Amino acid sequence: MRKNHHTHTPRCGHAVGEEWEYVQAAIEAGYDALGFSDHTPWPGSIFPSTRMGLEELPGYIEAVKNIKKQYGDKLEISCGLECEYYPKHMTWLKERIEEYSLDYIILGNHFDYIDESEFYFGRCRTKNDIILYLKTAIAAMETGVYDWLAHPDLYLSEYYKFDDTCVKAAREICYASNNLGVPLEYNLLGLMSIKEGRFPGLGYPYYKFWEIAAEENCSVIMSVDAHSPEHIKNTAIYDEGIDNIKKFGLKRLVFTKEGLVEAD
Ligand SMILES: [Zn+2]
Ligand SMILES: [Zn+2]
């Protein structure tokens, strides 16, 4: 059975489809587990096309609870958030995890430590940009708050050459992932985007990154990163992702009620 725990909702301002549409799509596509993990709000965040507003968070939690009541007998529904690493807001985040009994937190290392007005890591153009991405990712993984690292190769989106800095970043992220027990996510939205030619640079998932991940014995969780129910319905890309992970010789994990366990 298929599983996906990286699903957005329109609250983030760049996804479409109501919760029930994602759930229906998942049931039709043969999923037995679907987790919502919309982009977290942060205190003071003001960018409505990146994430929900702070005042929308209770409604998001409530909506996932309701959909669970409605469809919980058909598939396992869970509730998490995709979060950056902003040291100054970690207390706030830990309080929300507790308040809402969130099932998991995905590290979406999109932005530098201040807020989304800062530099987007999908636009790394220089070696220094990549080093900043690397440092932020590792510092975040070291907190123990995050269950896995989304699209660890995000830094290749607009970077043209897999040079020494890219290798260093890959090597150190993979080493930290293994060492700290924070698995890496193989991102299917990226795989779809590569096929559609939507990355100006190497894009992700990039095979040289995953060859290093295999050398470092990393564990991988595969996610759709659904921003539309159509992404859930794309079972061809799902199957291709599973195949790719096998070809790299990577160990695949899935998220369950018991946490991350090895896939069958
Ligand atoms: Zn998004
Ligand atoms: Zn996402």
mmCIF file of C-alpha atoms and ligand atoms in Angstrom:
data_model
loop_
_atom_site.group_PDB
_atom_site.id
_atom_site.type_symbol
_atom_site.label_atom_id
_atom_site.label_comp_id
_atom_site.label_asym_id
_atom_site.label_seq_id
_atom_site.Cartn_x
_atom_site.Cartn_y
_atom_site.Cartn_z
ATOM 1 C CA MET A 1 0.000 0.000 0.000
ATOM 2 C CA ARG A 2 1.083 3.542 -0.681
ATOM 3 C CA LYS A 3 1.819 6.087 2.038
ATOM 4 C CA ASN A 4 2.486 9.808 1.955
ATOM 5 C CA HIS A 5 3.042 12.170 4.859
ATOM 6 C CA HIS A 6 3.960 15.324 2.999
ATOM 7 C CA THR A 7 0.686 16.974 1.964
ATOM 8 C CA HIS A 8 -0.200 20.657 1.846
ATOM 9 C CA THR A 9 -3.511 22.538 1.968
ATOM 10 C CA PRO A 10 -4.582 25.811 0.321
ATOM 11 C CA ARG A 11 -3.786 27.648 3.545
ATOM 12 C CA CYS A 12 -0.143 27.977 2.456
ATOM 13 C CA GLY A 13 -1.267 30.101 -0.489
ATOM 14 C CA HIS A 14 0.355 27.947 -3.212
ATOM 15 C CA ALA A 15 -1.532 24.628 -2.957
ATOM 16 C CA VAL A 16 -4.986 23.683 -4.239
ATOM 17 C CA GLY A 17 -7.636 21.209 -3.077
ATOM 18 C CA GLU A 18 -9.573 20.718 0.127
ATOM 19 C CA GLU A 19 -8.520 18.110 2.687
ATOM 20 C CA TRP A 20 -11.279 15.731 1.581
ATOM 21 C CA GLU A 21 -10.074 15.934 -2.027
ATOM 22 C CA TYR A 22 -6.571 14.827 -0.996
ATOM 23 C CA VAL A 23 -8.080 12.017 1.047
ATOM 24 C CA GLN A 24 -10.370 10.883 -1.776
ATOM 25 C CA ALA A 25 -7.438 10.964 -4.189
ATOM 26 C CA ALA A 26 -5.381 8.875 -1.765
ATOM 27 C CA ILE A 27 -8.118 6.277 -1.339
ATOM 28 C CA GLU A 28 -8.588 6.029 -5.100
ATOM 29 C CA ALA A 29 -4.830 5.726 -5.677
ATOM 30 C CA GLY A 30 -4.459 2.863 -3.216
ATOM 31 C CA TYR A 31 -2.983 4.640 -0.214
ATOM 32 C CA ASP A 32 -3.458 3.348 3.315
ATOM 33 C CA ALA A 33 -1.894 6.371 5.048
ATOM 34 C CA LEU A 34 -1.971 10.101 4.398
ATOM 35 C CA GLY A 35 -0.391 12.760 6.582
ATOM 36 C CA PHE A 36 -0.983 16.485 6.303
ATOM 37 C CA SER A 37 2.094 18.653 6.810
ATOM 38 C CA ASP A 38 1.307 22.146 5.652
ATOM 39 C CA HIS A 39 3.898 24.913 5.801
ATOM 40 C CA THR A 40 3.948 26.152 9.376
ATOM 41 C CA PRO A 41 3.133 29.736 10.253
ATOM 42 C CA TRP A 42 5.689 31.576 12.371
ATOM 43 C CA PRO A 43 5.059 34.384 14.814
ATOM 44 C CA GLY A 44 5.271 37.576 12.809
ATOM 45 C CA SER A 45 5.333 35.916 9.378
ATOM 46 C CA ILE A 46 3.697 38.053 6.734
ATOM 47 C CA PHE A 47 4.127 36.178 3.453
ATOM 48 C CA PRO A 48 0.719 34.757 2.499
ATOM 49 C CA SER A 49 1.984 32.828 -0.541
ATOM 50 C CA THR A 50 4.539 30.879 1.496
ATOM 51 C CA ARG A 51 2.650 29.772 4.593
ATOM 52 C CA MET A 52 -0.608 30.077 6.511
ATOM 53 C CA GLY A 53 -1.086 32.954 8.924
ATOM 54 C CA LEU A 54 -0.677 32.326 12.618
ATOM 55 C CA GLU A 55 -4.422 32.701 13.133
ATOM 56 C CA GLU A 56 -5.091 29.876 10.654
ATOM 57 C CA LEU A 57 -3.184 27.221 12.577
ATOM 58 C CA PRO A 58 -6.029 26.142 14.916
ATOM 59 C CA GLY A 59 -8.345 25.836 11.882
ATOM 60 C CA TYR A 60 -5.806 23.641 10.085
ATOM 61 C CA ILE A 61 -5.493 21.305 13.065
ATOM 62 C CA GLU A 62 -9.284 21.198 13.421
ATOM 63 C CA ALA A 63 -9.788 20.443 9.709
ATOM 64 C CA VAL A 64 -7.370 17.496 9.828
ATOM 65 C CA LYS A 65 -9.082 16.217 12.986
ATOM 66 C CA ASN A 66 -12.457 16.403 11.264
ATOM 67 C CA ILE A 67 -11.259 14.659 8.138
ATOM 68 C CA LYS A 68 -9.786 11.944 10.334
ATOM 69 C CA LYS A 69 -13.186 11.438 11.983
ATOM 70 C CA GLN A 70 -14.810 11.216 8.579
ATOM 71 C CA TYR A 71 -12.320 8.988 6.754
ATOM 72 C CA GLY A 72 -10.260 7.432 9.554
ATOM 73 C CA ASP A 73 -11.743 3.991 8.930
ATOM 74 C CA LYS A 74 -10.577 4.046 5.296
ATOM 75 C CA LEU A 75 -6.995 5.216 5.745
ATOM 76 C CA GLU A 76 -4.670 6.289 8.504
ATOM 77 C CA ILE A 77 -4.656 10.077 8.694
ATOM 78 C CA SER A 78 -2.076 12.000 10.664
ATOM 79 C CA CYS A 79 -1.233 15.631 11.291
ATOM 80 C CA GLY A 80 2.134 17.333 11.192
ATOM 81 C CA LEU A 81 3.803 20.490 9.933
ATOM 82 C CA GLU A 82 6.632 21.305 7.558
ATOM 83 C CA CYS A 83 8.927 23.741 9.351
ATOM 84 C CA GLU A 84 12.095 25.697 8.760
ATOM 85 C CA TYR A 85 14.722 26.074 11.445
ATOM 86 C CA TYR A 86 14.449 29.482 13.044
ATOM 87 C CA PRO A 87 16.303 29.245 16.367
ATOM 88 C CA LYS A 88 14.431 32.197 17.872
ATOM 89 C CA HIS A 89 11.067 30.444 17.337
ATOM 90 C CA MET A 90 11.950 26.940 18.515
ATOM 91 C CA THR A 91 10.243 27.393 21.878
ATOM 92 C CA TRP A 92 7.108 28.501 20.071
ATOM 93 C CA LEU A 93 7.304 25.429 17.800
ATOM 94 C CA LYS A 94 7.852 22.997 20.672
ATOM 95 C CA GLU A 95 4.842 24.482 22.462
ATOM 96 C CA ARG A 96 2.653 23.966 19.361
ATOM 97 C CA ILE A 97 3.866 20.360 18.963
ATOM 98 C CA GLU A 98 2.746 19.730 22.513
ATOM 99 C CA GLU A 99 -0.465 21.779 22.368
ATOM 100 C CA TYR A 100 -1.733 20.025 19.243
ATOM 101 C CA SER A 101 -0.076 16.619 19.834
ATOM 102 C CA LEU A 102 1.406 16.814 16.343
ATOM 103 C CA ASP A 103 2.362 13.439 14.914
ATOM 104 C CA TYR A 104 5.567 14.586 13.198
ATOM 105 C CA ILE A 105 7.584 17.589 12.020
ATOM 106 C CA ILE A 106 9.252 17.737 8.620
ATOM 107 C CA LEU A 107 12.334 19.888 8.246
ATOM 108 C CA GLY A 108 11.690 22.029 5.185
ATOM 109 C CA ASN A 109 14.944 23.979 5.136
ATOM 110 C CA HIS A 110 13.671 26.638 2.751
ATOM 111 C CA PHE A 111 14.953 29.819 4.310
ATOM 112 C CA ASP A 112 17.691 31.241 6.431
ATOM 113 C CA TYR A 113 17.215 31.675 10.157
ATOM 114 C CA ILE A 114 15.297 34.940 10.216
ATOM 115 C CA ASP A 115 12.247 34.647 7.997
ATOM 116 C CA GLU A 116 11.080 34.185 4.452
ATOM 117 C CA SER A 117 12.132 37.718 3.582
ATOM 118 C CA GLU A 118 15.638 36.289 3.752
ATOM 119 C CA PHE A 119 17.399 34.171 1.177
ATOM 120 C CA TYR A 120 15.536 31.161 -0.324
ATOM 121 C CA PHE A 121 17.739 28.060 -0.384
ATOM 122 C CA GLY A 122 16.169 26.950 -3.665
ATOM 123 C CA ARG A 123 18.101 29.843 -5.180
ATOM 124 C CA CYS A 124 21.628 28.928 -4.182
ATOM 125 C CA ARG A 125 23.951 30.504 -6.747
ATOM 126 C CA THR A 126 27.281 30.659 -4.920
ATOM 127 C CA LYS A 127 29.413 28.362 -2.787
ATOM 128 C CA ASN A 128 28.614 30.530 0.248
ATOM 129 C CA ASP A 129 24.873 30.065 -0.354
ATOM 130 C CA ILE A 130 25.360 26.306 -0.306
ATOM 131 C CA ILE A 131 27.496 26.392 2.825
ATOM 132 C CA LEU A 132 24.781 28.435 4.571
ATOM 133 C CA TYR A 133 22.187 25.854 3.494
ATOM 134 C CA LEU A 134 24.394 23.055 4.786
ATOM 135 C CA LYS A 135 25.032 24.702 8.152
ATOM 136 C CA THR A 136 21.345 25.495 8.707
ATOM 137 C CA ALA A 137 20.294 21.953 7.778
ATOM 138 C CA ILE A 138 22.765 20.373 10.166
ATOM 139 C CA ALA A 139 21.998 22.758 13.035
ATOM 140 C CA ALA A 140 18.306 21.941 12.561
ATOM 141 C CA MET A 141 18.888 18.187 12.509
ATOM 142 C CA GLU A 142 20.892 18.486 15.711
ATOM 143 C CA THR A 143 17.885 19.914 17.604
ATOM 144 C CA GLY A 144 16.111 16.545 17.630
ATOM 145 C CA VAL A 145 12.810 18.279 16.769
ATOM 146 C CA TYR A 146 12.556 17.129 13.155
ATOM 147 C CA ASP A 147 11.548 13.655 11.970
ATOM 148 C CA TRP A 148 13.077 13.879 8.520
ATOM 149 C CA LEU A 149 14.700 16.353 6.148
ATOM 150 C CA ALA A 150 12.551 17.257 3.135
ATOM 151 C CA HIS A 151 14.251 17.570 -0.261
ATOM 152 C CA PRO A 152 17.809 17.593 1.166
ATOM 153 C CA ASP A 153 19.114 18.416 -2.312
ATOM 154 C CA LEU A 154 16.990 21.603 -2.585
ATOM 155 C CA TYR A 155 20.217 23.605 -2.928
ATOM 156 C CA LEU A 156 20.681 22.182 -6.443
ATOM 157 C CA SER A 157 17.448 23.728 -7.807
ATOM 158 C CA GLU A 158 19.194 26.598 -9.559
ATOM 159 C CA TYR A 159 22.822 25.515 -9.293
ATOM 160 C CA TYR A 160 24.348 24.331 -12.544
ATOM 161 C CA LYS A 161 27.268 22.106 -11.696
ATOM 162 C CA PHE A 162 27.775 19.413 -9.081
ATOM 163 C CA ASP A 163 31.101 20.863 -7.964
ATOM 164 C CA ASP A 164 33.235 20.250 -4.868
ATOM 165 C CA THR A 165 30.982 22.430 -2.696
ATOM 166 C CA CYS A 166 27.944 20.402 -3.765
ATOM 167 C CA VAL A 167 29.777 17.193 -2.964
ATOM 168 C CA LYS A 168 30.824 18.523 0.433
ATOM 169 C CA ALA A 169 27.250 19.595 1.234
ATOM 170 C CA ALA A 170 25.866 16.234 0.129
ATOM 171 C CA ARG A 171 28.510 14.311 2.062
ATOM 172 C CA GLU A 172 28.025 16.284 5.274
ATOM 173 C CA ILE A 173 24.223 16.288 5.132
ATOM 174 C CA CYS A 174 24.186 12.532 4.511
ATOM 175 C CA TYR A 175 26.693 11.894 7.282
ATOM 176 C CA ALA A 176 24.633 13.998 9.734
ATOM 177 C CA SER A 177 21.413 12.324 8.632
ATOM 178 C CA ASN A 178 22.807 8.908 9.410
ATOM 179 C CA ASN A 179 24.623 9.986 12.534
ATOM 180 C CA LEU A 180 21.672 11.896 14.027
ATOM 181 C CA GLY A 181 18.957 9.511 12.847
ATOM 182 C CA VAL A 182 17.128 12.085 10.719
ATOM 183 C CA PRO A 183 16.246 10.343 7.436
ATOM 184 C CA LEU A 184 16.351 12.100 4.084
ATOM 185 C CA GLU A 185 13.282 12.617 1.948
ATOM 186 C CA TYR A 186 13.191 11.574 -1.699
ATOM 187 C CA ASN A 187 10.833 14.219 -3.042
ATOM 188 C CA LEU A 188 8.398 13.297 -5.806
ATOM 189 C CA LEU A 189 7.256 16.854 -6.485
ATOM 190 C CA GLY A 190 10.871 17.518 -7.436
ATOM 191 C CA LEU A 191 10.927 14.440 -9.649
ATOM 192 C CA MET A 192 7.777 15.681 -11.412
ATOM 193 C CA SER A 193 9.324 19.141 -11.790
ATOM 194 C CA ILE A 194 12.495 17.706 -13.366
ATOM 195 C CA LYS A 195 10.367 15.888 -15.939
ATOM 196 C CA GLU A 196 8.496 19.107 -16.668
ATOM 197 C CA GLY A 197 11.791 20.987 -17.043
ATOM 198 C CA ARG A 198 10.876 23.412 -14.288
ATOM 199 C CA PHE A 199 14.300 23.707 -12.612
ATOM 200 C CA PRO A 200 16.703 26.274 -14.004
ATOM 201 C CA GLY A 201 19.612 24.312 -12.480
ATOM 202 C CA LEU A 202 20.353 20.653 -11.740
ATOM 203 C CA GLY A 203 17.127 20.345 -9.768
ATOM 204 C CA TYR A 204 16.232 17.665 -7.252
ATOM 205 C CA PRO A 205 16.222 14.784 -6.613
ATOM 206 C CA TYR A 206 19.664 14.783 -8.244
ATOM 207 C CA TYR A 207 21.247 11.372 -8.765
ATOM 208 C CA LYS A 208 24.762 12.307 -7.624
ATOM 209 C CA PHE A 209 23.391 13.429 -4.268
ATOM 210 C CA TRP A 210 21.609 10.094 -3.841
ATOM 211 C CA GLU A 211 24.674 8.100 -4.837
ATOM 212 C CA ILE A 212 26.455 9.782 -1.924
ATOM 213 C CA ALA A 213 23.454 9.069 0.321
ATOM 214 C CA ALA A 214 23.778 5.397 -0.590
ATOM 215 C CA GLU A 215 27.536 5.428 0.155
ATOM 216 C CA GLU A 216 26.768 6.962 3.549
ATOM 217 C CA ASN A 217 24.131 4.289 4.260
ATOM 218 C CA CYS A 218 21.334 6.829 4.627
ATOM 219 C CA SER A 219 17.728 5.918 5.230
ATOM 220 C CA VAL A 220 15.147 7.464 2.987
ATOM 221 C CA ILE A 221 11.473 8.329 3.259
ATOM 222 C CA MET A 222 9.712 9.005 -0.016
ATOM 223 C CA SER A 223 7.132 11.813 -0.111
ATOM 224 C CA VAL A 224 4.811 13.240 -2.715
ATOM 225 C CA ASP A 225 5.034 16.795 -1.291
ATOM 226 C CA ALA A 226 1.491 17.137 -2.633
ATOM 227 C CA HIS A 227 0.342 20.673 -3.399
ATOM 228 C CA SER A 228 -2.657 19.333 -5.351
ATOM 229 C CA PRO A 229 -4.773 16.157 -5.186
ATOM 230 C CA GLU A 230 -3.494 15.492 -8.721
ATOM 231 C CA HIS A 231 -0.031 14.906 -7.269
ATOM 232 C CA ILE A 232 -1.471 12.131 -5.096
ATOM 233 C CA LYS A 233 -3.200 10.601 -8.110
ATOM 234 C CA ASN A 234 0.105 10.371 -10.013
ATOM 235 C CA THR A 235 0.878 6.765 -9.137
ATOM 236 C CA ALA A 236 3.349 6.426 -12.025
ATOM 237 C CA ILE A 237 5.715 8.903 -10.371
ATOM 238 C CA TYR A 238 5.212 7.131 -7.027
ATOM 239 C CA ASP A 239 6.238 3.801 -8.523
ATOM 240 C CA GLU A 240 9.172 5.386 -10.322
ATOM 241 C CA GLY A 241 10.359 6.878 -7.029
ATOM 242 C CA ILE A 242 10.250 3.492 -5.296
ATOM 243 C CA ASP A 243 12.202 2.020 -8.187
ATOM 244 C CA ASN A 244 14.835 4.753 -8.083
ATOM 245 C CA ILE A 245 15.361 4.316 -4.342
ATOM 246 C CA LYS A 246 15.850 0.578 -4.895
ATOM 247 C CA LYS A 247 18.313 1.189 -7.714
ATOM 248 C CA PHE A 248 20.437 3.425 -5.490
ATOM 249 C CA GLY A 249 20.421 0.643 -2.889
ATOM 250 C CA LEU A 250 18.967 2.961 -0.255
ATOM 251 C CA LYS A 251 17.014 1.718 2.748
ATOM 252 C CA ARG A 252 13.439 3.027 2.561
ATOM 253 C CA LEU A 253 11.450 3.927 5.658
ATOM 254 C CA VAL A 254 7.758 4.683 6.029
ATOM 255 C CA PHE A 255 5.976 6.677 8.709
ATOM 256 C CA THR A 256 3.466 4.728 10.823
ATOM 257 C CA LYS A 257 1.716 5.127 14.172
ATOM 258 C CA GLU A 258 4.854 3.565 15.655
ATOM 259 C CA GLY A 259 7.050 6.183 14.009
ATOM 260 C CA LEU A 260 9.479 5.542 11.158
ATOM 261 C CA VAL A 261 9.885 1.866 10.293
ATOM 262 C CA GLU A 262 11.516 0.004 7.458
ATOM 263 C CA ALA A 263 9.278 -0.357 4.366
ATOM 264 C CA ASP A 264 8.289 -3.869 3.275
HETATM 265 ZN ZN ZN B 1 4.939 24.361 -0.605
HETATM 266 ZN ZN ZN B 2 6.334 20.602 1.319
#
